[in-house]
Coordinates of C-alpha atoms (C1' of nucleotides) in Angstrom, one line a residue:
Chain A
X19 CA 0.0 0.0 0.0
X20 CA 1.1 3.5 -0.6
X21 CA 0.3 6.9 1.1
X22 CA -3.3 6.5 2.2
X23 CA -4.0 10.2 2.2
X24 CA -7.8 9.6 2.1
X25 CA -8.9 12.7 0.4
X26 CA -12.5 14.0 0.3
X27 CA -13.9 12.4 -2.7
X28 CA -13.5 8.9 -1.2
X29 CA -14.6 9.4 2.4
X30 CA -18.2 8.7 1.5
X31 CA -17.6 5.6 -0.5
X32 CA -18.4 2.5 1.5
X33 CA -16.4 0.2 -0.7
X34 CA -13.2 2.3 -0.2
X35 CA -13.8 2.6 3.5
X36 CA -14.4 -1.1 4.0
X37 CA -11.5 -2.2 1.9
X38 CA -8.9 0.1 3.5
X39 CA -10.1 -0.4 7.0
X40 CA -9.8 -4.1 6.5
X41 CA -6.3 -3.7 5.1
X42 CA -5.2 -1.5 8.0
X43 CA -6.5 -3.9 10.6
X44 CA -5.0 -6.9 8.9
X45 CA -1.6 -5.2 8.9
X46 CA -1.8 -4.2 12.6
X47 CA -2.9 -7.7 13.4
X48 CA -0.2 -9.4 11.4
X49 CA 2.5 -7.2 13.1
X50 CA 1.2 -8.0 16.6
X51 CA 0.9 -11.7 16.0
X52 CA 4.1 -12.2 14.1
X53 CA 6.2 -12.8 17.3
X54 CA 3.9 -15.7 18.1
X55 CA 4.6 -17.3 14.7
X56 CA 1.0 -17.3 13.7
X57 CA -1.3 -15.1 11.5
X58 CA -4.8 -14.0 11.9
X59 CA -6.4 -16.7 9.8
X60 CA -4.5 -19.5 11.7
X61 CA -5.6 -17.9 14.9
X62 CA -9.2 -17.9 13.8
X63 CA -8.9 -21.6 12.9
X64 CA -7.6 -22.4 16.4
X65 CA -10.3 -20.4 18.0
X66 CA -13.0 -22.2 16.0
X67 CA -11.6 -25.6 16.8
X68 CA -11.3 -24.9 20.5
X69 CA -14.8 -23.4 20.6
X70 CA -16.3 -26.3 18.8
X71 CA -14.5 -28.9 20.8
X72 CA -17.2 -28.9 23.5
X73 CA -18.6 -32.0 21.9
X74 CA -16.9 -33.9 19.0
X75 CA -13.9 -32.2 17.4
X76 CA -14.6 -30.6 14.1
X77 CA -13.7 -32.0 10.7
X78 CA -11.8 -30.0 8.2
X79 CA -15.0 -29.4 6.2
X80 CA -16.9 -28.2 9.3
X81 CA -14.1 -25.9 10.3
X82 CA -13.9 -24.5 6.7
X83 CA -17.7 -23.8 6.7
X84 CA -17.5 -22.2 10.1
X85 CA -14.7 -19.9 8.9
X86 CA -16.2 -19.1 5.6
X87 CA -13.2 -20.5 3.6
X88 CA -13.1 -23.1 0.9
X89 CA -12.3 -26.7 1.9
X90 CA -9.3 -26.6 -0.3
X91 CA -8.0 -23.6 1.5
X92 CA -8.6 -25.5 4.8
X93 CA -6.1 -28.1 3.6
X94 CA -3.2 -25.6 3.5
X95 CA -4.4 -24.1 6.8
X96 CA -4.4 -27.5 8.5
X97 CA -1.0 -28.2 7.0
X98 CA 0.5 -25.1 8.5
X99 CA -1.0 -25.6 11.9
X100 CA 0.0 -29.2 12.0
X101 CA 3.6 -28.3 10.9
X102 CA 3.8 -26.0 13.9
X103 CA 2.5 -28.7 16.2
X104 CA -0.6 -26.7 17.2
X105 CA -3.1 -29.1 15.7
X106 CA -3.3 -32.8 15.0
X107 CA -5.2 -34.5 12.2
X108 CA -6.8 -37.7 13.4
X109 CA -8.9 -40.0 11.3
X110 CA -12.4 -40.1 12.8
X111 CA -13.1 -43.7 14.0
X112 CA -16.8 -43.4 13.0
X113 CA -16.2 -42.0 9.5
X114 CA -12.8 -42.6 8.1
X115 CA -13.3 -40.0 5.4
X116 CA -13.1 -37.2 8.1
X117 CA -10.0 -35.6 9.5
X118 CA -10.9 -34.6 13.1
X119 CA -8.8 -31.6 14.0
X120 CA -7.5 -31.7 17.6
X121 CA -5.9 -28.7 19.2
X122 CA -2.7 -29.9 20.9
X123 CA -1.5 -28.7 24.3
X124 CA 1.0 -26.2 22.8
X125 CA -1.8 -25.2 20.5
X126 CA -4.1 -24.3 23.4
X127 CA -1.3 -22.4 25.1
X128 CA -0.6 -20.4 22.0
X129 CA -4.3 -19.8 21.5
X130 CA -4.6 -18.2 24.9
X131 CA -1.7 -15.9 24.4
X132 CA -2.7 -15.0 20.8
X133 CA -6.3 -14.2 21.9
X134 CA -4.9 -11.8 24.5
X135 CA -2.8 -10.1 21.7
X136 CA -5.9 -10.0 19.5
X137 CA -7.9 -8.2 22.1
X138 CA -5.2 -5.7 22.6
X139 CA -4.9 -5.1 18.9
X140 CA -8.6 -4.5 18.6
X141 CA -8.7 -2.2 21.5
X142 CA -5.8 -0.2 20.1
X143 CA -7.4 -0.1 16.6
X144 CA -10.7 1.2 18.0
X145 CA -9.0 3.7 20.3
X146 CA -9.8 6.7 17.9
X147 CA -13.5 5.8 18.1
X148 CA -13.5 5.9 21.9
X149 CA -11.5 9.1 21.9
X150 CA -14.1 10.7 19.6
X151 CA -16.8 9.9 22.1
X152 CA -18.4 7.2 20.0
X153 CA -19.3 3.7 21.1
X154 CA -16.3 1.5 20.5
X155 CA -18.6 -1.6 20.2
X156 CA -20.8 0.0 17.6
X157 CA -18.5 -1.1 14.7
X158 CA -18.5 -4.8 15.5
X159 CA -22.3 -4.6 16.2
X160 CA -23.0 -3.0 12.8
X161 CA -20.8 -5.4 10.9
X162 CA -22.3 -8.5 12.6
X163 CA -25.7 -7.1 11.8
X164 CA -24.8 -6.8 8.1
X165 CA -23.4 -10.4 8.0
X166 CA -26.3 -12.0 9.8
Chain B
X18 CA -16.5 -17.8 -1.1
X19 CA -18.5 -20.6 0.4
X20 CA -21.4 -20.8 2.9
X21 CA -20.9 -17.9 5.2
X22 CA -22.8 -19.3 8.1
X23 CA -21.1 -17.0 10.5
X24 CA -21.3 -19.0 13.8
X25 CA -20.9 -17.7 17.2
X26 CA -17.2 -18.0 17.8
X27 CA -16.4 -15.5 15.1
X28 CA -19.0 -12.8 15.5
X29 CA -16.8 -10.9 17.9
X30 CA -13.7 -11.0 15.8
X31 CA -13.1 -7.7 14.2
X32 CA -10.8 -9.1 11.5
X33 CA -13.4 -11.6 10.4
X34 CA -16.2 -9.1 10.4
X35 CA -14.3 -6.6 8.4
X36 CA -13.0 -9.1 5.8
X37 CA -16.4 -10.7 5.2
X38 CA -18.3 -7.5 5.2
X39 CA -15.9 -6.1 2.6
X40 CA -16.3 -9.2 0.5
X41 CA -20.0 -9.1 0.6
X42 CA -20.2 -5.5 -0.4
X43 CA -17.7 -6.0 -3.2
X44 CA -19.8 -8.8 -4.6
X45 CA -23.0 -6.8 -4.4
X46 CA -21.3 -3.8 -6.0
X47 CA -19.8 -5.9 -8.8
X48 CA -23.1 -7.5 -9.6
X49 CA -24.8 -4.1 -9.8
X50 CA -22.1 -2.4 -11.8
X51 CA -21.5 -5.3 -14.3
X52 CA -24.3 -4.2 -16.7
X53 CA -22.5 -0.8 -17.1
X54 CA -19.2 -2.6 -18.0
X55 CA -17.3 -1.2 -15.1
X56 CA -16.1 -2.3 -11.7
X57 CA -15.9 -0.6 -8.4
X58 CA -12.2 0.3 -8.7
X59 CA -12.7 1.8 -12.1
X60 CA -15.7 3.8 -10.9
X61 CA -13.6 5.1 -8.0
X62 CA -10.9 6.3 -10.4
X63 CA -13.5 8.1 -12.5
X64 CA -15.0 9.8 -9.5
X65 CA -11.6 10.9 -8.2
X66 CA -10.6 12.3 -11.7
X67 CA -13.9 14.1 -12.0
X68 CA -13.7 15.5 -8.5
X69 CA -10.1 16.7 -9.0
X70 CA -10.9 18.2 -12.3
X71 CA -11.9 21.5 -10.8
X72 CA -8.4 22.8 -11.5
X73 CA -5.8 20.9 -13.4
X74 CA -6.5 17.3 -14.3
X75 CA -4.7 14.8 -12.2
X76 CA -1.7 12.8 -13.3
X77 CA -1.6 9.1 -12.9
X78 CA 0.6 9.4 -9.8
X79 CA -1.8 11.8 -8.2
X80 CA -4.8 9.7 -8.9
X81 CA -3.0 6.7 -7.5
X82 CA -2.1 8.5 -4.3
X83 CA -5.7 9.7 -4.0
X84 CA -7.0 6.2 -4.4
X85 CA -4.4 4.5 -2.2
X86 CA -3.2 2.2 -4.9
X87 CA 0.2 1.7 -6.2
X88 CA 1.3 3.7 -9.2
X89 CA 2.0 0.5 -11.2
X90 CA -1.6 -0.6 -10.5
X91 CA -2.8 2.8 -11.8
X92 CA -1.2 2.0 -15.2
X93 CA -3.5 -1.0 -15.7
X94 CA -6.5 0.9 -14.4
X95 CA -5.8 3.7 -16.9
X96 CA -5.3 1.2 -19.6
X97 CA -8.7 -0.3 -18.9
X98 CA -10.5 3.0 -18.7
X99 CA -8.8 4.3 -21.9
X100 CA -9.7 1.1 -23.8
X101 CA -13.3 1.7 -22.9
X102 CA -13.1 5.3 -24.1
X103 CA -14.0 6.7 -20.6
X104 CA -10.7 8.4 -20.0
X105 CA -7.9 9.9 -22.2
X106 CA -4.2 10.1 -21.4
X107 CA -2.8 13.5 -22.5
X108 CA 0.8 14.5 -22.1
X109 CA 0.9 17.5 -19.8
X110 CA 2.3 20.5 -21.7
X111 CA 4.0 21.9 -18.6
X112 CA 5.6 18.6 -17.6
X113 CA 6.0 16.1 -20.3
X114 CA 6.6 13.2 -17.8
X115 CA 3.1 13.4 -16.6
X116 CA 0.0 11.8 -18.1
X117 CA -2.9 14.0 -17.4
X118 CA -6.0 11.9 -17.1
X119 CA -9.1 13.5 -18.8
X120 CA -12.6 12.1 -18.3
X121 CA -14.3 11.9 -21.7
X122 CA -17.9 12.8 -22.5
X123 CA -19.0 9.2 -22.4
X124 CA -16.9 8.8 -19.2
X125 CA -18.8 11.6 -17.5
X126 CA -22.1 10.1 -18.6
X127 CA -21.2 6.7 -17.4
X128 CA -19.9 8.1 -14.1
X129 CA -23.2 9.8 -13.4
X130 CA -25.1 6.6 -14.1
X131 CA -22.7 4.5 -12.1
X132 CA -22.8 6.8 -9.1
X133 CA -26.5 6.4 -9.0
X134 CA -26.1 2.7 -9.0
X135 CA -23.5 2.9 -6.3
X136 CA -25.8 4.9 -4.1
X137 CA -28.5 2.3 -4.6
X138 CA -26.2 -0.5 -3.7
X139 CA -25.0 1.2 -0.6
X140 CA -28.6 2.0 0.5
X141 CA -29.6 -1.6 -0.1
X142 CA -26.6 -3.0 1.7
X143 CA -27.2 -0.8 4.7
X144 CA -30.9 -1.6 4.8
X145 CA -30.6 -4.1 7.7
X146 CA -29.0 -1.4 9.8
X147 CA -31.9 1.0 9.2
X148 CA -34.4 -1.8 9.9
X149 CA -32.7 -2.6 13.2
X150 CA -33.3 1.0 14.2
X151 CA -29.6 1.9 14.1
X152 CA -28.1 4.9 12.3
X153 CA -27.4 3.9 8.7
X154 CA -24.6 6.6 8.5
X155 CA -22.8 5.3 11.6
X156 CA -20.8 2.7 9.7
X157 CA -19.3 5.1 7.2
X158 CA -18.7 7.6 9.9
X159 CA -16.8 5.1 12.1
X160 CA -14.8 3.7 9.2
X161 CA -13.8 7.2 8.1
X162 CA -12.8 8.0 11.6
X163 CA -10.5 4.9 11.8
X164 CA -8.8 5.8 8.5
X165 CA -8.2 9.5 9.2
Chain C
dA14 C1' 25.9 24.9 -20.9
dG15 C1' 26.0 20.7 -18.5
dC16 C1' 25.5 17.4 -14.7
dC17 C1' 22.9 14.9 -11.2
dG18 C1' 19.5 13.5 -8.3
dA19 C1' 14.5 13.1 -8.2
dT20 C1' 10.1 12.1 -10.4
dC21 C1' 6.7 9.9 -13.9
dA22 C1' 5.1 6.2 -16.5
dT23 C1' 5.8 1.6 -17.9
dC24 C1' 6.9 -3.3 -17.8
dA25 C1' 8.3 -7.9 -16.3
dG26 C1' 8.2 -11.0 -12.8
dC27 C1' 7.0 -12.4 -8.1
dT28 C1' 3.8 -13.3 -4.1
dC29 C1' -0.4 -14.2 -1.9
dT30 C1' -5.0 -15.7 -1.6
dC31 C1' -8.5 -18.0 -3.3
dC32 C1' -11.2 -20.8 -6.5
dT33 C1' -12.1 -24.7 -10.1
dG34 C1' -11.8 -29.3 -11.5
dA35 C1' -10.2 -33.9 -11.1
dC36 C1' -9.1 -37.8 -8.3
dT37 C1' -9.2 -41.2 -4.5
dA38 C1' -11.3 -43.1 -0.4
dT39 C1' -15.2 -43.8 2.1
dC40 C1' -20.0 -43.9 3.6
dA41 C1' -25.2 -44.7 3.3
dG42 C1' -29.3 -46.5 1.1
dG43 C1' -31.7 -49.5 -2.1
Chain D
dC2 C1' -22.9 -54.8 -4.0
dC3 C1' -24.2 -50.8 -7.0
dT4 C1' -25.1 -45.9 -6.9
dG5 C1' -24.8 -41.3 -5.4
dA6 C1' -23.0 -38.2 -2.2
dT7 C1' -19.3 -36.6 0.9
dA8 C1' -14.2 -35.7 2.8
dG9 C1' -9.7 -34.7 1.8
dT10 C1' -6.0 -33.8 -1.5
dC11 C1' -3.6 -31.8 -5.4
dA12 C1' -2.7 -29.3 -9.8
dG13 C1' -3.5 -25.3 -12.2
dG14 C1' -5.3 -20.7 -12.9
dA15 C1' -7.3 -16.1 -12.0
dG16 C1' -6.9 -11.5 -9.6
dA17 C1' -4.7 -7.9 -7.0
dG18 C1' -0.8 -6.0 -5.5
dC19 C1' 4.1 -5.3 -4.9
dT20 C1' 9.3 -4.9 -6.1
dG21 C1' 12.9 -3.7 -9.2
dA22 C1' 14.5 -2.1 -13.5
dT23 C1' 14.2 1.1 -17.5
dG24 C1' 13.7 5.4 -20.3
dA25 C1' 12.2 10.0 -20.4
dT26 C1' 12.0 14.3 -18.3
dC27 C1' 12.5 17.9 -14.9
dG28 C1' 14.9 21.2 -11.7
dG29 C1' 18.5 22.9 -9.2
dC30 C1' 23.6 23.7 -8.9
dT31 C1' 27.8 24.7 -10.6

DNA sequence: AGCCGATCATCAGCTCTCCTGACTATCAGG
DNA sequence: CCTGATAGTCAGGAGAGCTGATGATCGGCT
């Protein structure tokens, strides 16, 4: 990305605002998570796996659907997480087509630390909103409303 | 993109919300603009050129900076718009390094129609916000605040 | 007048992310 | 024990963007 001067003509264009806000947040997120050896997408996978692990562990296809990514993309994601020892693929005993994705001990540890970092990044990113006297939760609420 | 079921674990993640909202809007925008033979980025270029044309027409580098894209990306954008007859490159008489980008008559016509379409797309996209009794302008205001 | 660093536009090539299509293995139902 | 559907994998390609190099031009300095 270049200068990001954001002149007048574009401040009212929703497409521009969404795209560049997303880019900025992704950069801030990547910077903060880099020391942990993980990126935002991998963290999201870990979080989904841990959250879904109340009952049966999720298959790759289920995790992919939950994350809104393609199942072929999930293969690479699972490869990366498994290579880092954060996740294990285990053939499901009931359905041998499925790869059940288990979060390992180190994976759970890293998840906890990374989630703390994520919260801090989000808080910092939304700081200008709070300073302007607006509701810092409003953005997430509006976006969730639009996706529902 | 796949199912987009948006389950609980992700609704509080700002990165996920921004990314998928941006994607959804881009898709809606592309669908609506397709009949006009233009996409969102090209429309943004046209709008910036027309807005800046109060004084001297913008050079490619200036337009690129205004849009937050790389100057090399601007080359392809200018190629596409020129091929469609919406924009003309003219060597600036004062500085022969610069390509002044002029919006043609057909370009101005298309811009007017496309901007109407864009407004309609944005209105439709934000309809759920209005229906929920929230301020439909809040999203753009918050995003602009974060980018400033 | 002439030089030199900076700027503009362009192009080739790379990366990243994601998708499509094909293939294998496996399951469930008739 | 077929048939159709599903899970995971891989190869290949599309799209956006960036880096680095090149040629033309400008502007200031000497």
